[in-house]
Amino acid sequence: MDWKSALKIAGPSAIAAWVFVELIKSYLDNSEIFKTNAYLNFTLLIIIFLFCVIMGWLWIRNSNPKNKVERTEKKIEKNEVCENEVGKDLSIGSIDDSILDNKISKNKVKGSLNIGSK
């Protein structure tokens, strides 16, 4: 397993899932109950199958475009940000905002001036 990629994508849950799988594997390898009892083996297979079916159903349900919430676009329009003195950073809007027809001039900013960024 490439741990760098796994940690970037899933974070700590990748470690938790790996530990869970390793614990279950070692328990099933060392346990004599599952080696001799056919009913427990069958029950375990049914539980694993149901888990996979439920996770697949949740994944398909959440990927359906009908269930996605429509985002309203935020608009920052026709404002004047002029002749301000800012001791640190000045941020106007975010990356998701629509910034139109604004006047931004003659500002004294000691830090960064961010317009439409995170």
CSV table of N, CA and C in Angstrom, one decimal:
chain,number,residue,atom,x,y,z
A,1,MET,N,0.8,-1.2,0.0
A,1,MET,CA,0.0,0.0,0.0
A,1,MET,C,0.9,1.2,0.0
A,2,ASP,N,0.5,2.2,-0.8
A,2,ASP,CA,1.3,3.5,-0.9
A,2,ASP,C,0.7,4.4,0.2
A,3,TRP,N,1.3,4.5,1.3
A,3,TRP,CA,0.8,5.2,2.5
A,3,TRP,C,0.7,6.7,2.2
A,4,LYS,N,1.6,7.3,1.4
A,4,LYS,CA,1.6,8.7,1.2
A,4,LYS,C,0.3,9.1,0.5
A,5,SER,N,-0.1,8.3,-0.6
A,5,SER,CA,-1.3,8.6,-1.3
A,5,SER,C,-2.5,8.3,-0.5
A,6,ALA,N,-2.5,7.2,0.3
A,6,ALA,CA,-3.6,6.8,1.1
A,6,ALA,C,-3.9,7.9,2.2
A,7,LEU,N,-2.9,8.4,2.8
A,7,LEU,CA,-3.0,9.5,3.8
A,7,LEU,C,-3.5,10.8,3.2
A,8,LYS,N,-3.0,11.1,2.0
A,8,LYS,CA,-3.5,12.3,1.3
A,8,LYS,C,-5.0,12.2,1.0
A,9,ILE,N,-5.4,11.0,0.5
A,9,ILE,CA,-6.8,10.9,0.1
A,9,ILE,C,-7.8,10.7,1.3
A,10,ALA,N,-7.5,9.7,2.1
A,10,ALA,CA,-8.4,9.3,3.2
A,10,ALA,C,-8.0,9.9,4.6
A,11,GLY,N,-6.8,10.3,4.8
A,11,GLY,CA,-6.4,10.8,6.1
A,11,GLY,C,-6.3,9.7,7.1
A,12,PRO,N,-6.6,10.0,8.3
A,12,PRO,CA,-6.5,9.0,9.4
A,12,PRO,C,-7.4,7.8,9.3
A,13,SER,N,-8.5,8.0,8.5
A,13,SER,CA,-9.4,6.8,8.3
A,13,SER,C,-8.8,5.7,7.6
A,14,ALA,N,-7.7,6.0,6.7
A,14,ALA,CA,-7.0,4.9,6.0
A,14,ALA,C,-6.3,4.1,7.0
A,15,ILE,N,-5.7,4.7,8.0
A,15,ILE,CA,-5.0,3.9,9.1
A,15,ILE,C,-5.9,3.1,9.9
A,16,ALA,N,-7.1,3.7,10.3
A,16,ALA,CA,-8.1,3.0,11.0
A,16,ALA,C,-8.6,1.8,10.3
A,17,ALA,N,-8.9,2.0,9.0
A,17,ALA,CA,-9.4,0.8,8.2
A,17,ALA,C,-8.4,-0.3,8.1
A,18,TRP,N,-7.1,0.1,7.9
A,18,TRP,CA,-6.0,-0.9,7.8
A,18,TRP,C,-5.9,-1.7,9.1
A,19,VAL,N,-5.9,-1.0,10.2
A,19,VAL,CA,-5.8,-1.6,11.5
A,19,VAL,C,-7.0,-2.6,11.7
A,20,PHE,N,-8.2,-2.1,11.4
A,20,PHE,CA,-9.4,-2.9,11.5
A,20,PHE,C,-9.3,-4.2,10.7
A,21,VAL,N,-8.9,-4.1,9.5
A,21,VAL,CA,-8.7,-5.3,8.6
A,21,VAL,C,-7.7,-6.2,9.1
A,22,GLU,N,-6.6,-5.7,9.6
A,22,GLU,CA,-5.5,-6.6,10.1
A,22,GLU,C,-5.9,-7.3,11.4
A,23,LEU,N,-6.7,-6.6,12.2
A,23,LEU,CA,-7.2,-7.2,13.4
A,23,LEU,C,-8.1,-8.4,13.1
A,24,ILE,N,-9.1,-8.1,12.2
A,24,ILE,CA,-10.0,-9.1,11.8
A,24,ILE,C,-9.3,-10.3,11.2
A,25,LYS,N,-8.3,-10.0,10.3
A,25,LYS,CA,-7.6,-11.1,9.7
A,25,LYS,C,-6.9,-12.0,10.7
A,26,SER,N,-6.2,-11.3,11.6
A,26,SER,CA,-5.5,-12.1,12.6
A,26,SER,C,-6.4,-12.9,13.5
A,27,TYR,N,-7.6,-12.3,13.9
A,27,TYR,CA,-8.6,-13.0,14.7
A,27,TYR,C,-9.1,-14.2,14.0
A,28,LEU,N,-9.4,-14.1,12.7
A,28,LEU,CA,-10.0,-15.2,11.9
A,28,LEU,C,-8.9,-16.3,11.7
A,29,ASP,N,-7.7,-15.9,11.5
A,29,ASP,CA,-6.6,-16.9,11.4
A,29,ASP,C,-6.4,-17.7,12.6
A,30,ASN,N,-6.4,-17.0,13.8
A,30,ASN,CA,-6.1,-17.7,15.1
A,30,ASN,C,-7.3,-18.3,15.8
A,31,SER,N,-8.5,-17.9,15.4
A,31,SER,CA,-9.7,-18.4,16.1
A,31,SER,C,-10.1,-19.8,15.6
A,32,GLU,N,-10.3,-20.7,16.5
A,32,GLU,CA,-10.7,-22.1,16.2
A,32,GLU,C,-12.2,-22.2,15.9
A,33,ILE,N,-12.9,-21.3,16.4
A,33,ILE,CA,-14.4,-21.3,16.3
A,33,ILE,C,-14.8,-21.2,14.8
A,34,PHE,N,-14.2,-20.3,14.1
A,34,PHE,CA,-14.6,-20.1,12.7
A,34,PHE,C,-14.0,-21.2,11.8
A,35,LYS,N,-13.0,-21.9,12.2
A,35,LYS,CA,-12.4,-23.0,11.4
A,35,LYS,C,-13.3,-24.3,11.5
A,36,THR,N,-14.1,-24.4,12.7
A,36,THR,CA,-14.8,-25.6,12.9
A,36,THR,C,-16.3,-25.5,12.7
A,37,ASN,N,-16.8,-24.2,12.8
A,37,ASN,CA,-18.3,-24.0,12.8
A,37,ASN,C,-18.8,-23.5,11.5
A,38,ALA,N,-19.5,-24.2,10.7
A,38,ALA,CA,-20.0,-23.8,9.4
A,38,ALA,C,-21.1,-22.7,9.5
A,39,TYR,N,-21.9,-22.7,10.6
A,39,TYR,CA,-22.9,-21.7,10.8
A,39,TYR,C,-22.3,-20.3,11.0
A,40,LEU,N,-21.2,-20.2,11.8
A,40,LEU,CA,-20.6,-19.0,12.0
A,40,LEU,C,-19.9,-18.5,10.7
A,41,ASN,N,-19.3,-19.3,9.9
A,41,ASN,CA,-18.8,-19.0,8.6
A,41,ASN,C,-19.8,-18.4,7.7
A,42,PHE,N,-20.9,-19.1,7.6
A,42,PHE,CA,-22.0,-18.7,6.8
A,42,PHE,C,-22.6,-17.3,7.2
A,43,THR,N,-22.7,-17.1,8.6
A,43,THR,CA,-23.2,-15.9,9.1
A,43,THR,C,-22.3,-14.7,8.8
A,44,LEU,N,-21.0,-15.0,8.9
A,44,LEU,CA,-20.0,-14.0,8.6
A,44,LEU,C,-20.0,-13.6,7.1
A,45,LEU,N,-20.2,-14.5,6.3
A,45,LEU,CA,-20.3,-14.2,4.8
A,45,LEU,C,-21.6,-13.4,4.5
A,46,ILE,N,-22.7,-13.7,5.2
A,46,ILE,CA,-23.9,-12.9,5.0
A,46,ILE,C,-23.7,-11.5,5.5
A,47,ILE,N,-23.1,-11.3,6.7
A,47,ILE,CA,-22.8,-10.0,7.2
A,47,ILE,C,-21.9,-9.2,6.3
A,48,ILE,N,-20.9,-9.8,5.7
A,48,ILE,CA,-20.0,-9.1,4.8
A,48,ILE,C,-20.8,-8.7,3.5
A,49,PHE,N,-21.6,-9.6,3.0
A,49,PHE,CA,-22.3,-9.3,1.8
A,49,PHE,C,-23.3,-8.2,2.0
A,50,LEU,N,-24.0,-8.2,3.2
A,50,LEU,CA,-25.0,-7.1,3.5
A,50,LEU,C,-24.3,-5.8,3.6
A,51,PHE,N,-23.1,-5.8,4.3
A,51,PHE,CA,-22.4,-4.6,4.4
A,51,PHE,C,-22.0,-4.0,3.1
A,52,CYS,N,-21.5,-4.9,2.2
A,52,CYS,CA,-21.2,-4.4,0.8
A,52,CYS,C,-22.4,-3.9,0.1
A,53,VAL,N,-23.5,-4.5,0.2
A,53,VAL,CA,-24.7,-4.1,-0.5
A,53,VAL,C,-25.2,-2.7,0.0
A,54,ILE,N,-25.1,-2.5,1.4
A,54,ILE,CA,-25.6,-1.3,2.0
A,54,ILE,C,-24.6,-0.1,1.6
A,55,MET,N,-23.3,-0.4,1.6
A,55,MET,CA,-22.3,0.6,1.2
A,55,MET,C,-22.5,1.0,-0.3
A,56,GLY,N,-22.8,0.0,-1.1
A,56,GLY,CA,-23.0,0.3,-2.5
A,56,GLY,C,-24.3,1.1,-2.8
A,57,TRP,N,-25.3,0.8,-2.0
A,57,TRP,CA,-26.6,1.5,-2.1
A,57,TRP,C,-26.4,3.0,-1.7
A,58,LEU,N,-25.7,3.2,-0.6
A,58,LEU,CA,-25.4,4.5,-0.1
A,58,LEU,C,-24.6,5.3,-1.1
A,59,TRP,N,-23.6,4.7,-1.7
A,59,TRP,CA,-22.7,5.3,-2.7
A,59,TRP,C,-23.5,5.8,-3.9
A,60,ILE,N,-24.4,4.9,-4.4
A,60,ILE,CA,-25.2,5.2,-5.6
A,60,ILE,C,-26.2,6.3,-5.2
A,61,ARG,N,-26.8,6.2,-4.1
A,61,ARG,CA,-27.8,7.2,-3.7
A,61,ARG,C,-27.2,8.6,-3.5
A,62,ASN,N,-26.0,8.7,-3.0
A,62,ASN,CA,-25.3,10.0,-2.8
A,62,ASN,C,-24.7,10.5,-4.1
A,63,SER,N,-24.5,9.7,-5.1
A,63,SER,CA,-23.9,10.2,-6.3
A,63,SER,C,-25.0,10.6,-7.3
A,64,ASN,N,-26.3,10.4,-7.0
A,64,ASN,CA,-27.4,10.8,-7.8
A,64,ASN,C,-27.5,12.3,-7.9
A,65,PRO,N,-27.5,12.9,-9.1
A,65,PRO,CA,-27.6,14.3,-9.2
A,65,PRO,C,-28.9,14.9,-8.7
A,66,LYS,N,-29.9,14.2,-8.5
A,66,LYS,CA,-31.2,14.7,-8.0
A,66,LYS,C,-31.0,15.1,-6.5
A,67,ASN,N,-30.1,14.4,-5.8
A,67,ASN,CA,-30.0,14.6,-4.4
A,67,ASN,C,-29.0,15.7,-4.0
A,68,LYS,N,-28.3,16.3,-5.0
A,68,LYS,CA,-27.4,17.3,-4.8
A,68,LYS,C,-28.1,18.6,-4.5
A,69,VAL,N,-27.6,19.4,-3.6
A,69,VAL,CA,-28.2,20.7,-3.3
A,69,VAL,C,-27.6,21.7,-4.2
A,70,GLU,N,-28.5,22.5,-4.8
A,70,GLU,CA,-28.0,23.6,-5.6
A,70,GLU,C,-27.5,24.7,-4.8
A,71,ARG,N,-26.3,25.2,-5.2
A,71,ARG,CA,-25.7,26.3,-4.5
A,71,ARG,C,-26.1,27.6,-5.2
A,72,THR,N,-26.4,28.6,-4.4
A,72,THR,CA,-26.7,29.9,-4.9
A,72,THR,C,-25.4,30.7,-5.0
A,73,GLU,N,-25.2,31.4,-6.1
A,73,GLU,CA,-24.0,32.1,-6.3
A,73,GLU,C,-24.0,33.4,-5.5
A,74,LYS,N,-23.0,33.7,-4.8
A,74,LYS,CA,-22.9,34.9,-4.0
A,74,LYS,C,-22.3,36.0,-5.0
A,75,LYS,N,-22.9,37.1,-4.9
A,75,LYS,CA,-22.4,38.2,-5.8
A,75,LYS,C,-22.0,39.4,-4.9
A,76,ILE,N,-20.8,39.9,-5.3
A,76,ILE,CA,-20.3,41.1,-4.7
A,76,ILE,C,-20.3,42.1,-5.8
A,77,GLU,N,-21.2,43.1,-5.8
A,77,GLU,CA,-21.3,44.0,-6.9
A,77,GLU,C,-21.4,45.5,-6.5
A,78,LYS,N,-20.9,46.4,-7.3
A,78,LYS,CA,-21.0,47.8,-7.2
A,78,LYS,C,-20.6,48.3,-5.8
A,79,ASN,N,-19.5,48.0,-5.3
A,79,ASN,CA,-19.0,48.5,-4.0
A,79,ASN,C,-17.7,49.3,-4.2
A,80,GLU,N,-17.4,50.1,-3.3
A,80,GLU,CA,-16.2,50.9,-3.3
A,80,GLU,C,-15.4,50.6,-2.1
A,81,VAL,N,-14.2,50.2,-2.3
A,81,VAL,CA,-13.2,49.9,-1.3
A,81,VAL,C,-12.0,50.8,-1.6
A,82,CYS,N,-12.1,52.1,-1.0
A,82,CYS,CA,-11.1,53.1,-1.4
A,82,CYS,C,-10.6,53.7,-0.1
A,83,GLU,N,-9.3,54.1,-0.2
A,83,GLU,CA,-8.6,54.9,0.8
A,83,GLU,C,-8.7,54.3,2.2
A,84,ASN,N,-8.4,53.0,2.4
A,84,ASN,CA,-8.4,52.3,3.6
A,84,ASN,C,-7.0,52.0,4.1
A,85,GLU,N,-6.7,52.0,5.4
A,85,GLU,CA,-5.4,51.6,5.9
A,85,GLU,C,-5.7,50.4,6.7
A,86,VAL,N,-5.0,49.3,6.3
A,86,VAL,CA,-5.2,48.0,6.9
A,86,VAL,C,-3.9,47.5,7.5
A,87,GLY,N,-3.9,47.1,8.7
A,87,GLY,CA,-2.6,46.7,9.4
A,87,GLY,C,-2.1,45.3,9.0
A,88,LYS,N,-3.0,44.5,8.5
A,88,LYS,CA,-2.6,43.1,8.2
A,88,LYS,C,-3.1,42.9,6.7
A,89,ASP,N,-3.9,41.8,6.5
A,89,ASP,CA,-4.3,41.4,5.2
A,89,ASP,C,-5.7,42.0,4.9
A,90,LEU,N,-6.0,42.3,3.6
A,90,LEU,CA,-7.3,42.7,3.2
A,90,LEU,C,-7.8,41.7,2.2
A,91,SER,N,-8.9,41.0,2.5
A,91,SER,CA,-9.6,40.0,1.7
A,91,SER,C,-10.9,40.5,1.3
A,92,ILE,N,-11.2,40.4,0.0
A,92,ILE,CA,-12.5,40.8,-0.6
A,92,ILE,C,-13.1,39.6,-1.3
A,93,GLY,N,-14.2,39.0,-0.8
A,93,GLY,CA,-14.8,37.9,-1.4
A,93,GLY,C,-14.0,36.6,-1.2
A,94,SER,N,-14.5,35.5,-1.8
A,94,SER,CA,-13.9,34.2,-1.8
A,94,SER,C,-13.8,33.7,-3.2
A,95,ILE,N,-13.2,32.5,-3.3
A,95,ILE,CA,-13.1,31.9,-4.7
A,95,ILE,C,-14.4,31.6,-5.3
A,96,ASP,N,-15.5,31.4,-4.5
A,96,ASP,CA,-16.8,31.0,-5.0
A,96,ASP,C,-17.7,32.2,-5.3
A,97,ASP,N,-17.2,33.4,-5.0
A,97,ASP,CA,-18.1,34.6,-5.1
A,97,ASP,C,-17.9,35.1,-6.6
A,98,SER,N,-18.9,35.8,-7.0
A,98,SER,CA,-18.9,36.5,-8.3
A,98,SER,C,-18.6,38.0,-7.9
A,99,ILE,N,-17.5,38.5,-8.3
A,99,ILE,CA,-17.1,39.9,-8.0
A,99,ILE,C,-17.1,40.7,-9.3
A,100,LEU,N,-18.1,41.7,-9.3
A,100,LEU,CA,-18.4,42.4,-10.5
A,100,LEU,C,-18.5,43.9,-10.2
A,101,ASP,N,-18.0,44.8,-11.1
A,101,ASP,CA,-18.1,46.2,-11.0
A,101,ASP,C,-17.8,46.8,-9.6
A,102,ASN,N,-16.7,46.5,-9.1
A,102,ASN,CA,-16.3,47.1,-7.8
A,102,ASN,C,-15.1,48.0,-8.0
A,103,LYS,N,-15.0,49.1,-7.2
A,103,LYS,CA,-13.9,50.0,-7.3
A,103,LYS,C,-13.0,49.8,-6.1
A,104,ILE,N,-11.8,49.4,-6.4
A,104,ILE,CA,-10.8,49.1,-5.3
A,104,ILE,C,-9.6,50.0,-5.6
A,105,SER,N,-9.3,51.0,-4.8
A,105,SER,CA,-8.2,51.9,-5.2
A,105,SER,C,-7.7,52.6,-3.9
A,106,LYS,N,-6.5,53.0,-4.0
A,106,LYS,CA,-5.8,53.9,-3.0
A,106,LYS,C,-5.9,53.3,-1.6
A,107,ASN,N,-5.7,52.0,-1.4
A,107,ASN,CA,-5.7,51.3,-0.1
A,107,ASN,C,-4.3,51.1,0.3
A,108,LYS,N,-4.0,51.3,1.6
A,108,LYS,CA,-2.7,51.0,2.2
A,108,LYS,C,-2.8,49.8,3.0
A,109,VAL,N,-2.2,48.7,2.5
A,109,VAL,CA,-2.3,47.4,3.1
A,109,VAL,C,-0.9,46.9,3.5
A,110,LYS,N,-0.6,46.6,4.8
A,110,LYS,CA,0.7,46.2,5.2
A,110,LYS,C,0.9,44.7,4.9
A,111,GLY,N,-0.2,44.0,4.7
A,111,GLY,CA,-0.1,42.5,4.4
A,111,GLY,C,-0.4,42.3,3.0
A,112,SER,N,-1.3,41.3,2.7
A,112,SER,CA,-1.7,40.9,1.4
A,112,SER,C,-3.0,41.5,1.0
A,113,LEU,N,-3.2,41.8,-0.2
A,113,LEU,CA,-4.5,42.2,-0.8
A,113,LEU,C,-5.1,41.0,-1.6
A,114,ASN,N,-6.1,40.3,-1.1
A,114,ASN,CA,-6.7,39.2,-1.8
A,114,ASN,C,-8.1,39.5,-2.3
A,115,ILE,N,-8.3,39.3,-3.6
A,115,ILE,CA,-9.6,39.6,-4.2
A,115,ILE,C,-10.0,38.3,-4.8
A,116,GLY,N,-11.1,37.7,-4.2
A,116,GLY,CA,-11.6,36.5,-4.8
A,116,GLY,C,-10.7,35.3,-4.6
A,117,SER,N,-10.1,35.1,-3.5
A,117,SER,CA,-9.3,33.9,-3.2
A,117,SER,C,-9.6,33.4,-1.8
A,118,LYS,N,-9.1,32.2,-1.6
A,118,LYS,CA,-9.4,31.6,-0.3
A,118,LYS,C,-8.6,32.2,0.8
